[in-house]
PDB file of C-alpha atoms in Angstrom:
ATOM      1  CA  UNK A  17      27.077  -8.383  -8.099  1.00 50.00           C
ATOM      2  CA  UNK A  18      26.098  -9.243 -11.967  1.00 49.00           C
ATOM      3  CA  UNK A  19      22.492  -6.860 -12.398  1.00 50.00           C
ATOM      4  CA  UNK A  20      23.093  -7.862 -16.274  1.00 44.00           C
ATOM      5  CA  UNK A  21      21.680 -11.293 -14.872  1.00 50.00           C
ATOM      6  CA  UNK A  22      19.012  -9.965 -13.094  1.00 49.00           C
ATOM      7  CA  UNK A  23      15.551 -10.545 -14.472  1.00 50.00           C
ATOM      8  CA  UNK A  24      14.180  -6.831 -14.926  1.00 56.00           C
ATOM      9  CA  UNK A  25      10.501  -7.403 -14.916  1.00 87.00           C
ATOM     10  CA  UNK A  26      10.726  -9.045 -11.591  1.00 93.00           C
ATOM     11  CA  UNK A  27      12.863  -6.723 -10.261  1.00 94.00           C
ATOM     12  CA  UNK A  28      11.172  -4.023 -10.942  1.00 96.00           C
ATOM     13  CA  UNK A  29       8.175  -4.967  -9.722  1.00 96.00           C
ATOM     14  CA  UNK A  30       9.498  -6.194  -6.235  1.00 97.00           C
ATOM     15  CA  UNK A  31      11.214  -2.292  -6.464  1.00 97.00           C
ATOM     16  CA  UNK A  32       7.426  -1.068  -7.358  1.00 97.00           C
ATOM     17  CA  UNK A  33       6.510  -2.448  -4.046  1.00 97.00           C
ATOM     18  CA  UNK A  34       8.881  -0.667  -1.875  1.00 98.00           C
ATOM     19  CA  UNK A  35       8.910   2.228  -3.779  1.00 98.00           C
ATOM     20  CA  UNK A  36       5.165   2.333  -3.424  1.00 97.00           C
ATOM     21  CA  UNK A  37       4.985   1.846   0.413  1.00 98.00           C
ATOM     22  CA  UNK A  38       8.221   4.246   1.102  1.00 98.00           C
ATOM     23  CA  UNK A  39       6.900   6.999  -0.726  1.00 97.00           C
ATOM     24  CA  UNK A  40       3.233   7.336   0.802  1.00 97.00           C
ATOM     25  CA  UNK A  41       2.138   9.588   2.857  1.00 96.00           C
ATOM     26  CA  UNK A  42       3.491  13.023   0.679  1.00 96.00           C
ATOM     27  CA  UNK A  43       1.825  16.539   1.551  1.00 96.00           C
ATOM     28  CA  UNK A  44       2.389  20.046   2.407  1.00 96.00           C
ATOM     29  CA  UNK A  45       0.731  22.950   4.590  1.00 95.00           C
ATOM     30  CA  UNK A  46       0.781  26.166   5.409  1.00 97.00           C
ATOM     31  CA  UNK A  47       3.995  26.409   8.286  1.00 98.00           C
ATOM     32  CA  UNK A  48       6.320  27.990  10.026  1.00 98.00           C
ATOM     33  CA  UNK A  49       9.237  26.685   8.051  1.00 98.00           C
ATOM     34  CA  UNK A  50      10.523  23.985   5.600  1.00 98.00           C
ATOM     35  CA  UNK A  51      13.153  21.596   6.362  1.00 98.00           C
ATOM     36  CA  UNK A  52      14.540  20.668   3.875  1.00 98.00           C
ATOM     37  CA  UNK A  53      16.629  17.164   3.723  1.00 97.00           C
ATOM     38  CA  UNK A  54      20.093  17.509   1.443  1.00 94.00           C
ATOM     39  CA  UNK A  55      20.433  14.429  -0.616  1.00 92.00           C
ATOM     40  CA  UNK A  56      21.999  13.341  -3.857  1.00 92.00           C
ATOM     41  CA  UNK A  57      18.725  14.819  -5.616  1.00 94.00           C
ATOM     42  CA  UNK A  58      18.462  18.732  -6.323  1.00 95.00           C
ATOM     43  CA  UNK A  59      14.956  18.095  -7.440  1.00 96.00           C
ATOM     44  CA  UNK A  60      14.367  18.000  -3.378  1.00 97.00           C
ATOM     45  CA  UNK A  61      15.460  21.442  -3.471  1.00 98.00           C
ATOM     46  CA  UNK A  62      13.508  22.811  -6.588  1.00 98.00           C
ATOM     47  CA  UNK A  63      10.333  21.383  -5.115  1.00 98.00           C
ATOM     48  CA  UNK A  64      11.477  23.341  -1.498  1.00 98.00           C
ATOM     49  CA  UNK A  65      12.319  26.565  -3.503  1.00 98.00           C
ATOM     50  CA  UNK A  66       8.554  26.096  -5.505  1.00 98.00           C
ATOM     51  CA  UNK A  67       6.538  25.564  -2.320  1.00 98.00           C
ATOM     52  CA  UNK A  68       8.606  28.307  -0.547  1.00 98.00           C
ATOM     53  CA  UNK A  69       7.791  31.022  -3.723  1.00 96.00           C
ATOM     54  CA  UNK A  70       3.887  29.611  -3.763  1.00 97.00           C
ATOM     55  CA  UNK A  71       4.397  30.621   0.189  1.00 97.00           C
ATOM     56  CA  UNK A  72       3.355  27.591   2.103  1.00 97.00           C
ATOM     57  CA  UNK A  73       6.566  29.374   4.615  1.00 98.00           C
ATOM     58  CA  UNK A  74       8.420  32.355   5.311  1.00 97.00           C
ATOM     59  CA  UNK A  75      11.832  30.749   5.170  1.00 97.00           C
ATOM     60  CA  UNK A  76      14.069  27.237   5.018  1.00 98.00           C
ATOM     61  CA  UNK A  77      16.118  25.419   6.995  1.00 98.00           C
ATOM     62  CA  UNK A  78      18.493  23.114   4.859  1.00 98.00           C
ATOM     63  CA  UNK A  79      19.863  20.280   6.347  1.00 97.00           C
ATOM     64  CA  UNK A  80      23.168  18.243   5.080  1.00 93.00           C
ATOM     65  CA  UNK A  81      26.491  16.940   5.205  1.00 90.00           C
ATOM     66  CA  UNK A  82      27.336  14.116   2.937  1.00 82.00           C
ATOM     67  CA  UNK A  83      25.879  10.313   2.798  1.00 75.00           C
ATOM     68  CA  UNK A  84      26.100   7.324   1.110  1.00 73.00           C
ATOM     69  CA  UNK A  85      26.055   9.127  -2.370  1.00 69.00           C
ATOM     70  CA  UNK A  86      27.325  12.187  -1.798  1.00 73.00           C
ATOM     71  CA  UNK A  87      30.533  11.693  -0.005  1.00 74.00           C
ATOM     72  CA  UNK A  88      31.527  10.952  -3.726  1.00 76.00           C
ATOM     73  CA  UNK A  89      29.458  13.466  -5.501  1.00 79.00           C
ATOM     74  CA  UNK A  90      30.357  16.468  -4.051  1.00 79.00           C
ATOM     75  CA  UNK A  91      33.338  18.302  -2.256  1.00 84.00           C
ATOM     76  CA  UNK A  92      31.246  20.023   0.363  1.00 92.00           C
ATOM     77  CA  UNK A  93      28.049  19.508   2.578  1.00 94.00           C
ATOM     78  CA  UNK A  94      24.787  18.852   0.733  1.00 94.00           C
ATOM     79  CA  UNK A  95      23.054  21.647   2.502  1.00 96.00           C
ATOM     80  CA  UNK A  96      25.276  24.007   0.500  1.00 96.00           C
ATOM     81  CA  UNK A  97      24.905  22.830  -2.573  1.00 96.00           C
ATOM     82  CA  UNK A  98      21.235  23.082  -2.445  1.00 97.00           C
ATOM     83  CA  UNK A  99      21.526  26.440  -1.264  1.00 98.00           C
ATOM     84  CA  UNK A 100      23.496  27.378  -4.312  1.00 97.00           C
ATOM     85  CA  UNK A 101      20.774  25.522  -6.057  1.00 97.00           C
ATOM     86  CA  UNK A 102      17.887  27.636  -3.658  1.00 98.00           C
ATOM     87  CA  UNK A 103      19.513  30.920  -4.713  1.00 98.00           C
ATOM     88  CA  UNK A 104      19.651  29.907  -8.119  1.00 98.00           C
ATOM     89  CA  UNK A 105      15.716  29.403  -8.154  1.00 97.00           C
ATOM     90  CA  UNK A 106      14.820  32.963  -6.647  1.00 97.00           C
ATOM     91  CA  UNK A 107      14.852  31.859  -3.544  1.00 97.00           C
ATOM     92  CA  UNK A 108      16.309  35.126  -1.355  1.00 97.00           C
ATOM     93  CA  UNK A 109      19.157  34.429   1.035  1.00 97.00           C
ATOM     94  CA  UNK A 110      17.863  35.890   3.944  1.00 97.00           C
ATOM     95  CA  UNK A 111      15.115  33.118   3.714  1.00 98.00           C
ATOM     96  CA  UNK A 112      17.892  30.523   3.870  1.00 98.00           C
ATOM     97  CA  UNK A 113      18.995  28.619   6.604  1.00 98.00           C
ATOM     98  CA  UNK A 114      21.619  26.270   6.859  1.00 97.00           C
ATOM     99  CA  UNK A 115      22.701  23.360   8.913  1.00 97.00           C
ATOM    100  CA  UNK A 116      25.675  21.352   7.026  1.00 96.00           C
ATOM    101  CA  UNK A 117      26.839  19.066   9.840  1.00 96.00           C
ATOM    102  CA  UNK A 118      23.895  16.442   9.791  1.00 95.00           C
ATOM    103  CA  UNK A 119      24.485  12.887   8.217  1.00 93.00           C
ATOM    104  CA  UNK A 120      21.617  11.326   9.269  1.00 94.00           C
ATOM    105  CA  UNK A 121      17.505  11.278   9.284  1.00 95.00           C
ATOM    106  CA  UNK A 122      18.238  12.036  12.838  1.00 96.00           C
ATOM    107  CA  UNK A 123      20.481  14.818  13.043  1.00 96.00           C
ATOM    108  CA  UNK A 124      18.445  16.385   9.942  1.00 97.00           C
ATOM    109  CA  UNK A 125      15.415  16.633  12.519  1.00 98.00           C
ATOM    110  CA  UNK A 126      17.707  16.813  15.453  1.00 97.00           C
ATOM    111  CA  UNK A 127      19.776  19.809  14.579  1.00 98.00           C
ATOM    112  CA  UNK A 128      17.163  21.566  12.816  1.00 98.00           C
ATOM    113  CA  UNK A 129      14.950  21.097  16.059  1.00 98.00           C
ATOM    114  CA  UNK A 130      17.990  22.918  17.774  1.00 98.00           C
ATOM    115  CA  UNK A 131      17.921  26.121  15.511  1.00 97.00           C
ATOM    116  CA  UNK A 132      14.354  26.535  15.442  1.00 97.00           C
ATOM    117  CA  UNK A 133      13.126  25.498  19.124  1.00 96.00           C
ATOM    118  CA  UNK A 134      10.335  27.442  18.625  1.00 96.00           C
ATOM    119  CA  UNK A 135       8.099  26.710  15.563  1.00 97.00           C
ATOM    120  CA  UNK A 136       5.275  24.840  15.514  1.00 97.00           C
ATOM    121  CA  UNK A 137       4.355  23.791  12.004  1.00 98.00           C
ATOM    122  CA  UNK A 138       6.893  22.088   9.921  1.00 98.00           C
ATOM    123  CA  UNK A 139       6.838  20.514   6.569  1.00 98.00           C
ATOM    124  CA  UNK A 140       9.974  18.373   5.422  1.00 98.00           C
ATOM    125  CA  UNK A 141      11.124  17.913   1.870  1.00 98.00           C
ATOM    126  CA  UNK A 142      13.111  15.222   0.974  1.00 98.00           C
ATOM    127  CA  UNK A 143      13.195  12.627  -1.844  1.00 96.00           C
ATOM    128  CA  UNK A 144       9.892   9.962  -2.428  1.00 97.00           C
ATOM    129  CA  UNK A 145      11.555   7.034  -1.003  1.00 96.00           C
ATOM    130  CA  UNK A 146      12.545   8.731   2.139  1.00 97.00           C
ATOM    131  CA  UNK A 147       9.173  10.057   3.164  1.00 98.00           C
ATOM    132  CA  UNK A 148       8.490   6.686   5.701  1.00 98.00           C
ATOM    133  CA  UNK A 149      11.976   7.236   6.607  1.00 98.00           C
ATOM    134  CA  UNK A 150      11.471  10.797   7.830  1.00 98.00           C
ATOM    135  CA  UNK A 151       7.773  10.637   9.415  1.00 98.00           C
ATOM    136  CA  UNK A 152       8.913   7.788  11.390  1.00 98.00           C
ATOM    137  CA  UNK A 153      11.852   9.566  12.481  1.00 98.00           C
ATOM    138  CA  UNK A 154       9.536  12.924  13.451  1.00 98.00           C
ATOM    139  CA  UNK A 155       7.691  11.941  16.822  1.00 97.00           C
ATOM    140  CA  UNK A 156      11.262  10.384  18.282  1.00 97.00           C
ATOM    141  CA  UNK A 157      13.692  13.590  17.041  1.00 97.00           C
ATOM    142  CA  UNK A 158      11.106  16.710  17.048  1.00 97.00           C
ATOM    143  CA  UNK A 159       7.691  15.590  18.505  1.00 96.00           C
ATOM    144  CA  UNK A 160       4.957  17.901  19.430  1.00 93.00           C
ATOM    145  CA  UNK A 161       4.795  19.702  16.182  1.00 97.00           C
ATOM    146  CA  UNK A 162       2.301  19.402  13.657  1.00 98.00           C
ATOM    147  CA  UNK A 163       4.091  18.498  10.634  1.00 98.00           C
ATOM    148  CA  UNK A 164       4.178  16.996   7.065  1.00 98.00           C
ATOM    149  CA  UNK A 165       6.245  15.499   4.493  1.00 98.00           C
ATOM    150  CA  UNK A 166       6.482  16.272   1.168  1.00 98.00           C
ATOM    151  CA  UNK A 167       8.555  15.355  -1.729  1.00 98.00           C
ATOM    152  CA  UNK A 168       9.063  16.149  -5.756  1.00 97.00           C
ATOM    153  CA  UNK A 169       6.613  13.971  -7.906  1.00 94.00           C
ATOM    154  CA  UNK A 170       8.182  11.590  -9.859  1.00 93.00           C
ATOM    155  CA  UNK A 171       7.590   8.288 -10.928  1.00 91.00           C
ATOM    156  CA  UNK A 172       9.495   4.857 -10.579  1.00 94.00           C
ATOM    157  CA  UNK A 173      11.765   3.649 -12.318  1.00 92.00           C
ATOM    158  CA  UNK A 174      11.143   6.327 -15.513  1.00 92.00           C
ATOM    159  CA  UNK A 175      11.890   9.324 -13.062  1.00 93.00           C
ATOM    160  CA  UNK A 176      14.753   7.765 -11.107  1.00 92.00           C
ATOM    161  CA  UNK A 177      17.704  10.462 -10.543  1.00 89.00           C
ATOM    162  CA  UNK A 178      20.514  10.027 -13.269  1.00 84.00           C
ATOM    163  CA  UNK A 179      23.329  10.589 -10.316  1.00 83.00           C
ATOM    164  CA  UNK A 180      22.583   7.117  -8.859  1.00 87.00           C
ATOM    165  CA  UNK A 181      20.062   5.239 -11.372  1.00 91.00           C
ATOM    166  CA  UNK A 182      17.258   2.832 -11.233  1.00 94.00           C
ATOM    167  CA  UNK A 183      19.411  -0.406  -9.430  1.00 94.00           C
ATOM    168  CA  UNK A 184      21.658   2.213  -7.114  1.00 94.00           C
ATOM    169  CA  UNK A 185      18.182   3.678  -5.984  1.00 96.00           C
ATOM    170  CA  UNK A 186      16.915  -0.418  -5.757  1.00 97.00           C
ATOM    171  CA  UNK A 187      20.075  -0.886  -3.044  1.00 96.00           C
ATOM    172  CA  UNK A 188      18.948   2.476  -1.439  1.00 95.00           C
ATOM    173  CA  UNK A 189      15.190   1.366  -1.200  1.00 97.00           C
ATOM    174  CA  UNK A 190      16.297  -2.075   0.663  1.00 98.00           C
ATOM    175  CA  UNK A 191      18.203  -0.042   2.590  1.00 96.00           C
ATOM    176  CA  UNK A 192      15.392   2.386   3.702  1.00 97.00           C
ATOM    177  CA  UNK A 193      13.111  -0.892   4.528  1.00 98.00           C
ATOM    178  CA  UNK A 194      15.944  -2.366   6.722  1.00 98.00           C
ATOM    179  CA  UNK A 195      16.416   0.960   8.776  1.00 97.00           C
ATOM    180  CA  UNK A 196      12.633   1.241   9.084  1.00 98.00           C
ATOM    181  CA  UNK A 197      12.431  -2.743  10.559  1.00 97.00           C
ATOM    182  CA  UNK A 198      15.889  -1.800  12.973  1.00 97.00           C
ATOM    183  CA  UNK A 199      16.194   1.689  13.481  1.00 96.00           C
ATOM    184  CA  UNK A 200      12.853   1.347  16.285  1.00 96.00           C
ATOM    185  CA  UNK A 201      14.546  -0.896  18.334  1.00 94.00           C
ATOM    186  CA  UNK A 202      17.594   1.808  18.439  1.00 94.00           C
ATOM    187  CA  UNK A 203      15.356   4.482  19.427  1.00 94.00           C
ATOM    188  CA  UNK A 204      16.545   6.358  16.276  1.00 94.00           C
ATOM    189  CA  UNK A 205      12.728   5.932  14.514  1.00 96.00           C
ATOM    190  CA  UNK A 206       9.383   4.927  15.880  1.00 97.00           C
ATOM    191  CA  UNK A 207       8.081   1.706  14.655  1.00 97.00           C
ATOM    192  CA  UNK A 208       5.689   1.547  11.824  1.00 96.00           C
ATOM    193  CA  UNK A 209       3.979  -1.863  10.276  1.00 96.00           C
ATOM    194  CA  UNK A 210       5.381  -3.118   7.139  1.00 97.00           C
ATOM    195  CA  UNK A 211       2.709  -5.200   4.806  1.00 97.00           C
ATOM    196  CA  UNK A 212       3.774  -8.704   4.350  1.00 97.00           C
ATOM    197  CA  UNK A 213       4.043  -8.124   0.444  1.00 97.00           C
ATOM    198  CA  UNK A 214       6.403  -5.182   0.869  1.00 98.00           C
ATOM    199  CA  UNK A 215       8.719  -7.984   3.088  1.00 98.00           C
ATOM    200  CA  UNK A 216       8.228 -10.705   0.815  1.00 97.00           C
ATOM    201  CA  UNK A 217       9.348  -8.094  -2.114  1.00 98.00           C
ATOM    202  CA  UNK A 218      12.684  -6.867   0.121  1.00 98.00           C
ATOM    203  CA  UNK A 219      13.854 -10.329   0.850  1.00 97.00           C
ATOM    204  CA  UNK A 220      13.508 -11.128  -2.836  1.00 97.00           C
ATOM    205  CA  UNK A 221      15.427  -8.104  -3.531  1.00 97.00           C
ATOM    206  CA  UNK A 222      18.098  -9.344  -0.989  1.00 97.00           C
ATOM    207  CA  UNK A 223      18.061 -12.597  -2.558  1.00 96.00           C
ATOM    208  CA  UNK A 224      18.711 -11.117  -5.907  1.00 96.00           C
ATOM    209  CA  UNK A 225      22.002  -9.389  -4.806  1.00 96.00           C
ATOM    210  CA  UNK A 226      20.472  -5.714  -3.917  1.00 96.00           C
ATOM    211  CA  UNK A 227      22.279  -5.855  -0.336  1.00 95.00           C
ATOM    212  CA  UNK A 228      25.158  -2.922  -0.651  1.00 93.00           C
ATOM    213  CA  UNK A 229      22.901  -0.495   1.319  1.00 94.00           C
ATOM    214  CA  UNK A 230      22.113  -3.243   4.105  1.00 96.00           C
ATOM    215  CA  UNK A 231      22.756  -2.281   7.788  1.00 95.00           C
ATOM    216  CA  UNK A 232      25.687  -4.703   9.338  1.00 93.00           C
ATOM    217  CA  UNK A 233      24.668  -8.291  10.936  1.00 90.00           C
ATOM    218  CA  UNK A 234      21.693 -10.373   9.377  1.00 90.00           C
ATOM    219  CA  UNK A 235      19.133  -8.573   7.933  1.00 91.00           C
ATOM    220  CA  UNK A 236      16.805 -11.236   7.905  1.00 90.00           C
ATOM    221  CA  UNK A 237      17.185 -11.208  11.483  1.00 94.00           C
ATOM    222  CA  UNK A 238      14.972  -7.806  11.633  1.00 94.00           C
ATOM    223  CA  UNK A 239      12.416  -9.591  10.311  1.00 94.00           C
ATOM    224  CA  UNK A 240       9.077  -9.835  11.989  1.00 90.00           C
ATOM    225  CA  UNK A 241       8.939 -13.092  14.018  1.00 74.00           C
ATOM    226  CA  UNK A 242       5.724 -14.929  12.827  1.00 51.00           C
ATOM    227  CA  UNK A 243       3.169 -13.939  15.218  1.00 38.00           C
ATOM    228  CA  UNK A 244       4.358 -10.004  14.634  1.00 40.00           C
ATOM    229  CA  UNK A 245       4.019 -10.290  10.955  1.00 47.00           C
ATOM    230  CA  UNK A 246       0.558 -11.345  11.140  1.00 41.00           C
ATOM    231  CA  UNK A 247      -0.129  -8.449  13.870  1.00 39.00           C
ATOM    232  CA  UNK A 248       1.895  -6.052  11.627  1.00 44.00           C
ATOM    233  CA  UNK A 249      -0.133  -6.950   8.237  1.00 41.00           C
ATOM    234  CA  UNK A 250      -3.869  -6.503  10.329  1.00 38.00           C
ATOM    235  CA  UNK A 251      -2.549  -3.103  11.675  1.00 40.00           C
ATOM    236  CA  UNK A 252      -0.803  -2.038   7.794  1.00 40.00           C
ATOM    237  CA  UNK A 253      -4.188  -3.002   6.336  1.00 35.00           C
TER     238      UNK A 253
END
């Protein structure tokens, strides 16, 4: 794929949409602990490691193996590296947990569920794009908790992460939409209405090459049928 041929303005603003709708819903409370999500972004763990200090928790669970990214990026799991990171920032090591095995949204929520059966009140950090991708993923992996998600504040495309950029976090963003129109029927994440524009911007995005983060089989095949998109965009609205 040629991005030099892209038209920026465009794509940028069919990226503003997506970015826009994956990141809503961000927020924090007073809980029993913070999960947070390893990723390719260690300003996921200085946000943790600031909300931890202010104490919104006592401790933090952090969740990781490798993904997409950091298969590449790193020689061990995520969760360690942001504990090195956590320790780093103050952060004491008895308030540390760690769970390095999980590679998914599910298996973050999963496996933490598994080492803290107990708690009640949980608020998950993980990166702006993935907040959708995580509340959605809540009620199916760890329900009857009263929980948040929260994530650093940064803006698109000016505060996009260095280690992957503003087009590797476009293929990430179709990506997230895709899992969010598939994953339901799976039973990996609970379905949530998608506005028509957001749609319209995705397969635009597709259209314009941003398909490496794509789940296999047609993508356009997720898609709403006609009747459900209408349905979807009056319950989104």
């Amino acid at each position: 794929m040629n991005h030099a041929q892209d038209r920026p303005t465009l794509t940028l603003q069919l990226a503003g949409r997506l970015w826009d709708f994956l990141s809503a819903g961000r927020g924090h409370q007073p809980c029993d602990v913070l999960v947070v999500c390893g990723s390719y972004d260690l300003r996921v763990m200085d946000h943790a490691a600031a909300l931890l200090q202010q104490g919104i928790a006592p401790h933090m669970l952090i969740s990781g193996n490798t993904g997409n990214w950091t298969r590449d990026l790193w020689n061990r799991p995520e969760a360690e590296v942001f504990a090195e990171r956590a320790l780093a920032l103050g952060v004491k090591r008895q308030q540390i947990l760690l769970e390095p095995q999980a590679r998914s949204f599910a298996e973050n929520l999963a496996l933490a569920r598994a080492i803290c059966p107990d708690v009640r009140r949980v608020t998950f950090v993980t990166k702006p794009n993935s907040i959708r991708r995580v509340a959605q993923t809540q009620p199916i992996h760890w329900p009857d908790i009263d929980f948040s998600v929260d994530a650093p504040e940064f803006a698109f495309p000016w505060g996009v992460s260095n280690m992957v950029g503003v087009f590797g976090l476009i293929e990430e963003m179709v990506g997230d939409i895709h899992r969010l129109l598939r994953y339901p029927r799976l039973g990996f994440q609970q379905a949530l209405p998608i506005p028509d524009e957001v749609l319209e911007a995705w397969q635009q995005l597709i259209a314009l090459g941003y398909n490496r983060h794509l789940l296999r089989g047609s993508a356009l095949d997720d898609l709403p049928t006609t009747g459900a998109r209408a349905a979807n965009s009056s319950q989104a609205s």
